[in-house]
């Protein structure tokens, strides 16, 4: 369906909600939410958050200046939805990294504008499937809720008769002024899998700082994320981004640095310096099993403040 027709259909259906608009853009069809001077933009392909501009702040989300929409592929940046697996499948390396819904078509199925928030619910178009894979019988939705903060809730409903084992991530690229002076707080003492230069297991001591390619899966973080919270500290911008989560036991921290971002080819000039990924996940050892007819919610909430 062309973006124009798509936009007309959905605009007709949800435009009376107010504070929600559908547009066909150079990045594909998007839905824009507004709330008290804040704005969020979500691509319908992949239900990918592309932008969140809280009132009085710069965009919190990084999106490459060199990314273009391709069928079945996520844009570089924003929040790709990694599901029903995170990373690559060792026993099926031919299947796409990070699962197959991040480039698939989703539809807005509900919208609301209240005194406390503006929200949309997107649903992965059924059947959820991927070439060469027996698709899990699951119903997948992403709620985007814009208030003073921004929340993402990824809900997996297991419609099969068997247990659904998945790994997953809300793979968010945050915008920073200069990665060289950024710190990530809140993961002190957490065990992690370091995937740079082979696989090794370590324990985090103090804040995370960046001086090269960094690609780590922090495990058993639910305590840190739920209570002490994980924060991106950006001294150059004088900004902190606090990340709290529910239903998540892992956090992935990634910056490709120079060589890998050159290899990726879609990070834009010096893009690696302007971003850091802090992903709310259930990955590696933290895979989850969803019983038949049960559901699991993975939730991340982002809030910005001054430092
Ligand atoms: O989340 C970190 C990571 O797994 C990195 O290893 C890197 O591959 C990144 O995701 C981006 O993956 P993508 O498939 O989007 O290029």
Short mmCIF file of C-alpha atoms and ligand atoms in Angstrom, two decimals, residues 74-77 80 82 86-88 96-98 102 169 171 173 195 213-217 252-256 260 264 266 277 279, ligand 1:
data_model
loop_
_atom_site.label_atom_id
_atom_site.label_comp_id
_atom_site.label_asym_id
_atom_site.label_seq_id
_atom_site.Cartn_x
_atom_site.Cartn_y
_atom_site.Cartn_z
CA UNK A 74 15.96 -0.97 9.68
CA UNK A 75 17.18 2.59 9.32
CA UNK A 76 20.55 3.21 11.02
CA UNK A 77 19.73 4.78 14.36
CA UNK A 80 15.25 -0.87 16.01
CA UNK A 82 15.29 -6.77 17.86
CA UNK A 86 19.18 -10.52 19.61
CA UNK A 87 22.42 -10.64 17.61
CA UNK A 88 23.13 -13.53 15.21
CA UNK A 96 19.32 -11.71 9.67
CA UNK A 97 21.00 -10.34 12.78
CA UNK A 98 18.58 -9.07 15.44
CA UNK A 102 12.81 -4.45 12.64
CA UNK A 169 16.17 -5.69 22.59
CA UNK A 171 18.17 -1.19 20.40
CA UNK A 173 20.80 4.90 19.58
CA UNK A 195 32.29 -9.21 22.28
CA UNK A 213 34.97 -0.05 19.76
CA UNK A 214 32.76 -1.05 22.68
CA UNK A 215 30.23 -3.88 22.43
CA UNK A 216 29.09 -5.39 25.72
CA UNK A 217 26.09 -7.35 26.94
CA UNK A 252 23.73 -3.74 25.73
CA UNK A 253 26.23 -0.88 25.39
CA UNK A 254 27.69 -0.30 21.92
CA UNK A 255 29.75 2.19 20.03
CA UNK A 256 31.34 1.01 16.76
CA UNK A 260 33.63 -0.59 12.38
CA UNK A 264 29.10 -0.33 8.32
CA UNK A 266 25.82 4.10 6.82
CA UNK A 277 23.63 2.61 22.05
CA UNK A 279 19.79 -1.17 24.70
O1 LIG B 1 23.80 -4.15 19.79
C1 LIG B 1 25.13 -4.15 19.37
C2 LIG B 1 25.22 -4.89 18.03
O2 LIG B 1 24.89 -6.24 18.19
C3 LIG B 1 26.62 -4.69 17.47
O3 LIG B 1 27.37 -5.89 17.53
C4 LIG B 1 26.36 -4.21 16.03
O4 LIG B 1 26.26 -5.31 15.17
C5 LIG B 1 25.04 -3.47 16.24
O5 LIG B 1 24.30 -4.33 17.09
C6 LIG B 1 24.32 -3.08 14.97
O6 LIG B 1 23.87 -4.21 14.31
P1 LIG B 1 23.17 -3.99 12.86
O7 LIG B 1 22.74 -5.37 12.44
O8 LIG B 1 22.02 -3.05 13.06
O9 LIG B 1 24.23 -3.38 11.99
#
